[in-house]
PDB file of C-alpha atoms in Angstrom:
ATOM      1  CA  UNK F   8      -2.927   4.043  14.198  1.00 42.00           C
ATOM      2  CA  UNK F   9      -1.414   1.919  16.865  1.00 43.00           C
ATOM      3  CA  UNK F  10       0.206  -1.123  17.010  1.00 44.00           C
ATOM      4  CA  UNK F  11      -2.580  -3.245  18.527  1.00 47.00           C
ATOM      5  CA  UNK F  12      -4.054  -1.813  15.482  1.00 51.00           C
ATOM      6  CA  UNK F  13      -1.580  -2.776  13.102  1.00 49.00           C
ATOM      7  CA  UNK F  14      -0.978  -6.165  15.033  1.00 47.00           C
ATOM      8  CA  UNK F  15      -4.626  -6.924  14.152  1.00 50.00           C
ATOM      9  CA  UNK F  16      -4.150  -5.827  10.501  1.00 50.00           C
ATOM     10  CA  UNK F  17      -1.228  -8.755  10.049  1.00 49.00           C
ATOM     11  CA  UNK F  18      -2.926 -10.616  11.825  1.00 50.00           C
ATOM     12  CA  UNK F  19      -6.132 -11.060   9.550  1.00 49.00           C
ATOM     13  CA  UNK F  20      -3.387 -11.441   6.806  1.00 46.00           C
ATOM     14  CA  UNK F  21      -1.591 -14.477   8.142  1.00 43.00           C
ATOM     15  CA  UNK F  22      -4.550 -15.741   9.832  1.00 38.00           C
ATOM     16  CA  UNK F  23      -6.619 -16.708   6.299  1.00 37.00           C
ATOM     17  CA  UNK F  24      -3.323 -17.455   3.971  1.00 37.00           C
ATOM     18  CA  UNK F  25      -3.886 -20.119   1.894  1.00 37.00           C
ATOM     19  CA  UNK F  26      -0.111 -20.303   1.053  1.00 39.00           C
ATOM     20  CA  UNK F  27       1.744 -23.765   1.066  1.00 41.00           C
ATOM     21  CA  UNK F  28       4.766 -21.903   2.572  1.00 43.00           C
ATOM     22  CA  UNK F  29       4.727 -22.015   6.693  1.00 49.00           C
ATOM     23  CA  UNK F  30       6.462 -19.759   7.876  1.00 50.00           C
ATOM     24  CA  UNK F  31       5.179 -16.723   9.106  1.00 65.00           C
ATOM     25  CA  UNK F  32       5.695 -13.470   7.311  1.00 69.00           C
ATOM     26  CA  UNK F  33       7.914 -10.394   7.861  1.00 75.00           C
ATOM     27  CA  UNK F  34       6.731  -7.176   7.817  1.00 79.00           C
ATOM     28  CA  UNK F  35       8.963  -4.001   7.893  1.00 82.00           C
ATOM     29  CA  UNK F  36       6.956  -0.904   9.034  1.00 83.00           C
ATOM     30  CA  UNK F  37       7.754   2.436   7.906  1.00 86.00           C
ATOM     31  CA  UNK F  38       5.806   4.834   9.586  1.00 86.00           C
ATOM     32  CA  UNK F  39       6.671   8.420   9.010  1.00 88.00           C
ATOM     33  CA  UNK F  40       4.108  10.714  11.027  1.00 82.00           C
ATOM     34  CA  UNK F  41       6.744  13.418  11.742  1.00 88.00           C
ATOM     35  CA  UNK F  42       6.819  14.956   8.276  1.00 93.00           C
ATOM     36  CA  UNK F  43       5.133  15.290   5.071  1.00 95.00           C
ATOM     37  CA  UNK F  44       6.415  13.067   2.443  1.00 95.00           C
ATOM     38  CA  UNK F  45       6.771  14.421  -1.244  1.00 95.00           C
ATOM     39  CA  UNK F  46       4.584  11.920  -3.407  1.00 95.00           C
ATOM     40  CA  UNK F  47       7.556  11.582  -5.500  1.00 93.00           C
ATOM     41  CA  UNK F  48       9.486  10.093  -2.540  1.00 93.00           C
ATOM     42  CA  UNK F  49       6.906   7.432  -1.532  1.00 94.00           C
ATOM     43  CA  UNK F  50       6.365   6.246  -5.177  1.00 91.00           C
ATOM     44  CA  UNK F  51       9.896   6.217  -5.878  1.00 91.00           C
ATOM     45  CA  UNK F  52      10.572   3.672  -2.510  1.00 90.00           C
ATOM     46  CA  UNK F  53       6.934   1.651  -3.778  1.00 90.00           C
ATOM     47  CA  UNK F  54       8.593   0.907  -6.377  1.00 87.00           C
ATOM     48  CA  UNK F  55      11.808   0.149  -5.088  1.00 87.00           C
ATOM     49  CA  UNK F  56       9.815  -2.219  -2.606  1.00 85.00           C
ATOM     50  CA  UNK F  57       8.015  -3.760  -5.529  1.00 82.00           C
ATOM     51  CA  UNK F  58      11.099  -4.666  -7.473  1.00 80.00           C
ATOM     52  CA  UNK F  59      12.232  -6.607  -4.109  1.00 76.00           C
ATOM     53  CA  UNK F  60       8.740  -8.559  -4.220  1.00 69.00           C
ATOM     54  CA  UNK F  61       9.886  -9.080  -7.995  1.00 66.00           C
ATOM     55  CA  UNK F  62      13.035 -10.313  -7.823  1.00 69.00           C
ATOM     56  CA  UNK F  63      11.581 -13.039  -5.395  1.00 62.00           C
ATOM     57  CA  UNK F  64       8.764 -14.340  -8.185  1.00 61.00           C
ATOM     58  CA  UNK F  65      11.624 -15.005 -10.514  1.00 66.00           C
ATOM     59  CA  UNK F  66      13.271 -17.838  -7.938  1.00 67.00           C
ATOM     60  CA  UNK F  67      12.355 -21.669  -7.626  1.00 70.00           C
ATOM     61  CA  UNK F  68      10.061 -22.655  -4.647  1.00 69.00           C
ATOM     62  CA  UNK F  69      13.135 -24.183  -2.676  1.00 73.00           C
ATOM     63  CA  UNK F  70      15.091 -20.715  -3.107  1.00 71.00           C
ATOM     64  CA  UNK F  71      11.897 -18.994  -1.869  1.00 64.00           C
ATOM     65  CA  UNK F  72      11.974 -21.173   0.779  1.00 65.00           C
ATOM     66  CA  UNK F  73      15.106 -21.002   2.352  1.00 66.00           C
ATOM     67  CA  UNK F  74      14.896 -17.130   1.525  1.00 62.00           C
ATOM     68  CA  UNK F  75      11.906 -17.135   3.616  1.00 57.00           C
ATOM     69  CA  UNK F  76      13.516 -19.376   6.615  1.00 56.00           C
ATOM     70  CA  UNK F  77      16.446 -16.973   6.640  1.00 51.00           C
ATOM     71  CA  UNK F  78      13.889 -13.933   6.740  1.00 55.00           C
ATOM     72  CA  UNK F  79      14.930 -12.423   3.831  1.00 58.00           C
ATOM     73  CA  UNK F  80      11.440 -12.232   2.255  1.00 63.00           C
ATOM     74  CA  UNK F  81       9.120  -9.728   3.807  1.00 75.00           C
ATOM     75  CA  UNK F  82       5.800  -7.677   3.431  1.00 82.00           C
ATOM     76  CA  UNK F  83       6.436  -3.536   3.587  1.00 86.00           C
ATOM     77  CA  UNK F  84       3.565  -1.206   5.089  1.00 86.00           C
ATOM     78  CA  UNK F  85       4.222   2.699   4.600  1.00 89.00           C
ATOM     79  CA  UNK F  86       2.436   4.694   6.761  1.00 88.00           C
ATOM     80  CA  UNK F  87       2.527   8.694   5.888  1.00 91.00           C
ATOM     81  CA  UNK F  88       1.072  11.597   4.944  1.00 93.00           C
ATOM     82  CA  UNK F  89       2.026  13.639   1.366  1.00 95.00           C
ATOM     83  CA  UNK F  90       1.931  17.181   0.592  1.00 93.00           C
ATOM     84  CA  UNK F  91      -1.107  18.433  -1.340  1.00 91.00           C
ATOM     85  CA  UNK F  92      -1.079  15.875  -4.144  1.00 92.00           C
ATOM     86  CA  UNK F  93      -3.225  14.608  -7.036  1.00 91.00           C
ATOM     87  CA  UNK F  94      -2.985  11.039  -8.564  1.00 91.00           C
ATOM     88  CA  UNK F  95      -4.724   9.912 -11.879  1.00 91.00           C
ATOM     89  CA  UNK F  96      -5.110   6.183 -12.192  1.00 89.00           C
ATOM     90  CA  UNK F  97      -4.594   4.471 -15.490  1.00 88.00           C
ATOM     91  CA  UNK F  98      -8.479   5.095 -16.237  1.00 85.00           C
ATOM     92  CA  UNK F  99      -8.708   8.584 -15.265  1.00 87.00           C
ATOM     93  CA  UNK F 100      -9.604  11.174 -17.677  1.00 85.00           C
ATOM     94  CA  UNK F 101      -8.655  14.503 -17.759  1.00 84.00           C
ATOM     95  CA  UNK F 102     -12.244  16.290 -17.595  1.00 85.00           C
ATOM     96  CA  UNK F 103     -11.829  14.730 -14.236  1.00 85.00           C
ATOM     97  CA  UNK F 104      -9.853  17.314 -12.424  1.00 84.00           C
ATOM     98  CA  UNK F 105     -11.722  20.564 -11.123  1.00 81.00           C
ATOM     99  CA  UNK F 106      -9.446  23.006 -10.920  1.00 78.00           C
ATOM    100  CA  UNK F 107      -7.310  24.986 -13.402  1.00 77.00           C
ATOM    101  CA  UNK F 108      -4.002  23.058 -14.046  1.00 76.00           C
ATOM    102  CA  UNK F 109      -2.536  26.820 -15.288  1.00 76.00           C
ATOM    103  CA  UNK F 110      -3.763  28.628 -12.277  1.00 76.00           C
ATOM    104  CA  UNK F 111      -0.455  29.437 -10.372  1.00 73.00           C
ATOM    105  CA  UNK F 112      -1.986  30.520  -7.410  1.00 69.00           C
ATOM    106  CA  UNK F 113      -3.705  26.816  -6.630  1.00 69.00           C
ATOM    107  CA  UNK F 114      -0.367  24.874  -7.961  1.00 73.00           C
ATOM    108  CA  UNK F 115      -1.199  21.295  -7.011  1.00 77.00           C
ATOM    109  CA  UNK F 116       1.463  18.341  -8.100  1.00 86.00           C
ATOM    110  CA  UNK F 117       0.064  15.967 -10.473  1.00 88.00           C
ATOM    111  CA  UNK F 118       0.802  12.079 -11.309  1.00 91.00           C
ATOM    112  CA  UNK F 119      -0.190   9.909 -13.519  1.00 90.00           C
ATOM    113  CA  UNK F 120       0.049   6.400 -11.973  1.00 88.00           C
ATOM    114  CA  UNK F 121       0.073   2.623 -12.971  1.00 83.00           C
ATOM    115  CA  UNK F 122      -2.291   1.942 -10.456  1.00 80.00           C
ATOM    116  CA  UNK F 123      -6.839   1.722 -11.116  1.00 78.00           C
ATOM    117  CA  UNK F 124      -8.791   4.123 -10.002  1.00 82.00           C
ATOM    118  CA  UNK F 125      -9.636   7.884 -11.277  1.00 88.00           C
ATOM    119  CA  UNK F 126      -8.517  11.531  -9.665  1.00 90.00           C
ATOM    120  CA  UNK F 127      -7.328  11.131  -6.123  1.00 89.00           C
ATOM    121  CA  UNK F 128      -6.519  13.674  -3.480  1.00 89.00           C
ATOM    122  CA  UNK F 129      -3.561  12.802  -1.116  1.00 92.00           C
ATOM    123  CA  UNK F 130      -2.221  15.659   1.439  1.00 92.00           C
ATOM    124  CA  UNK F 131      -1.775  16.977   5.487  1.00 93.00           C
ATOM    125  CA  UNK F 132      -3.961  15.280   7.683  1.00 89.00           C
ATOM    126  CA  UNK F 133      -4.603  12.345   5.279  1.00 90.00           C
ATOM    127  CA  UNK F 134      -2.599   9.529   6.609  1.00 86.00           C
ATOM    128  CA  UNK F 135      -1.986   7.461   3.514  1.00 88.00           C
ATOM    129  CA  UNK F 136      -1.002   3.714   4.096  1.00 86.00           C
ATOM    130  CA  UNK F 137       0.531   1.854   1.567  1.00 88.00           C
ATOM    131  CA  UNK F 138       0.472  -2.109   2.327  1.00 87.00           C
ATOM    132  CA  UNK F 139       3.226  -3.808  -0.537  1.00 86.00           C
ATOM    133  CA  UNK F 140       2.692  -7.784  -0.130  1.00 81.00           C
ATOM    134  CA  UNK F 141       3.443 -10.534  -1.867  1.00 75.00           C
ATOM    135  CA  UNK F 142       0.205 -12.319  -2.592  1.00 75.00           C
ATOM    136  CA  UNK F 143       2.496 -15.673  -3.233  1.00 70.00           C
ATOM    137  CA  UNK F 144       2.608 -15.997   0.044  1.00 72.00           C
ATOM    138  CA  UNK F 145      -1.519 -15.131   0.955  1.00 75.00           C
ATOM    139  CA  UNK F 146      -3.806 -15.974  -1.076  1.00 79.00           C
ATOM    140  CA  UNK F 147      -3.074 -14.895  -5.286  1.00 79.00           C
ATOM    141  CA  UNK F 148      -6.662 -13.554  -5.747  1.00 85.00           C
ATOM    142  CA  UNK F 149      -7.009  -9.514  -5.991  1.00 84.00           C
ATOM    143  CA  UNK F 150     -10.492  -9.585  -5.050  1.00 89.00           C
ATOM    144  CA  UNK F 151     -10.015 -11.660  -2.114  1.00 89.00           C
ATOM    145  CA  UNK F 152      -7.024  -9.081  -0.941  1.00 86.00           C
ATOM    146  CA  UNK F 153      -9.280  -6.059  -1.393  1.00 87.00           C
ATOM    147  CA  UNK F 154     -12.255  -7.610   0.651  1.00 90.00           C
ATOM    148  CA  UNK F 155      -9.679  -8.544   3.314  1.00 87.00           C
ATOM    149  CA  UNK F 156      -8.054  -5.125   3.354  1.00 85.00           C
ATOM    150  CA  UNK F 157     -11.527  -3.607   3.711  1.00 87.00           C
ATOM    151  CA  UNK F 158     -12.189  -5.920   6.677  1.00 87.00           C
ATOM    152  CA  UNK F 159      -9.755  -4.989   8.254  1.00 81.00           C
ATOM    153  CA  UNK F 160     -10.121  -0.856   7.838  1.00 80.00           C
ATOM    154  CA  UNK F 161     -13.514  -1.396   8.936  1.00 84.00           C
ATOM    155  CA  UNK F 162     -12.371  -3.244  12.117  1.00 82.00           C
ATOM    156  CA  UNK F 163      -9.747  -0.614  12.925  1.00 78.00           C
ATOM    157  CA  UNK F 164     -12.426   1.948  12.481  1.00 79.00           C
ATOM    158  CA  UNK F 165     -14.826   0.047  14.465  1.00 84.00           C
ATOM    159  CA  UNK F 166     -12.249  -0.444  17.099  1.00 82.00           C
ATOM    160  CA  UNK F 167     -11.310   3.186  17.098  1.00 77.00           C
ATOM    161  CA  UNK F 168     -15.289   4.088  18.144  1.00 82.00           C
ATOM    162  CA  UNK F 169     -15.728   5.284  13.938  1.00 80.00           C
ATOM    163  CA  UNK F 170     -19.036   4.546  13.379  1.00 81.00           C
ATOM    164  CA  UNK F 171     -19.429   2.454  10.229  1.00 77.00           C
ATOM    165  CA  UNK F 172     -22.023   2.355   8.084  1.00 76.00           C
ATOM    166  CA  UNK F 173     -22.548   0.464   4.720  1.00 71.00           C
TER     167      UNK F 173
END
C-alpha cells in the first residue's frame, strides 16, 4: 500500500459525503509495517480511537464545528500486521474453530470481539487495515460504508494489476 493508494481511499470517502459539515476531514495514519503487532495492542488503541470518535457524538453541532475548524476531529487508519491470531465475532460459535484449543504445540491467541462476523485468521504477511471513522461526518448508513469500503479495495487491487473477479 502506497500513498497514491491511500490518497485514493480518502478520497472516495470525502468525495460522496453527504455530511452538512464542510470542512474536509483529518486523517491520522498509523502504519506499522516494521513489526508484528500483538492483537491485544491494536484492539486496545481501536478502542482508545473509538472513545475519541465518542466523546465527539456527545457535543452540540456548533462544538463539533469549531472542533472540526480547529482540526481537532479526525478519521484514524491502522495499517499492520498481527502475530498468528484468531478473532470470534459476536455470532461465532465455537464448533467453528478447527484446531485443538488444548494442543500446546499449535498455541494460537484467541479473542472474542464486539465486532460481526464468525472465526477469523489475522497473522505475518496479512496486512490488516483498520479504517476508525466517524460516519457523522460521511454518510450514517453502514451499508453504504461497507459498499464504499469495498469499492475502494477493489480499486486498489485493480490498480495494483490484482485481477478481480466477482
Amino acid at each position: 500500500l502506497n500513498s497514491k493508494n491511500l490518497t485514493a481511499f480518502l478520497a472516495r470517502f470525502g468525495s460522496n459525503s453527504t455530511s452538512n459539515i464542510e470542512n474536509k476531514r483529518i486523517c491520522s495514519l498509523y502504519n506499522i509495517q516494521n513489526r508484528l503487532v500483538p492483537y491485544s495492542e491494536a484492539w486496545k488503541w481501536q478502542k482508545l480511537l473509538i472513545k475519541e470518535h465518542f466523546q465527539n457524538q456527545k457535543l452540540t453541532k456548533k462544538e463539533l464545528d469549531i472542533k472540526v475548524r480547529h482540526k481537532d476531529s479526525k478519521d484514524s487508519i491502522i495499517i499492520l500486521e498481527h502475530y498468528s491470531v484468531y478473532t470470534l465475532g459476536r455470532g461465532s460459535k465455537m464448533e467453528n474453530i478447527r484446531f485443538d484449543l488444548n494442543d500446546n504445540s499449535k498455541r494460537h491467541e484467541l479473542y472474542r470481539i464486539e465486532r460481526g462476523g464468525e472465526v477469523t485468521w489475522h497473522g505475518p504477511g496479512q496486512l490488516v487495515i483498520y479504517p476508525i471513522l466517524d460516519l457523522n461526518f460521511h454518510k450514517k448508513d453502514l451499508h453504504w460504508y461497507l459498499r464504499k469500503l469495498e469499492d475502494v479495495m477493489l480499486n486498489v487491487l485493480q490498480r495494483n494489476g490484482i485481477e478481480v473477479n466477482l
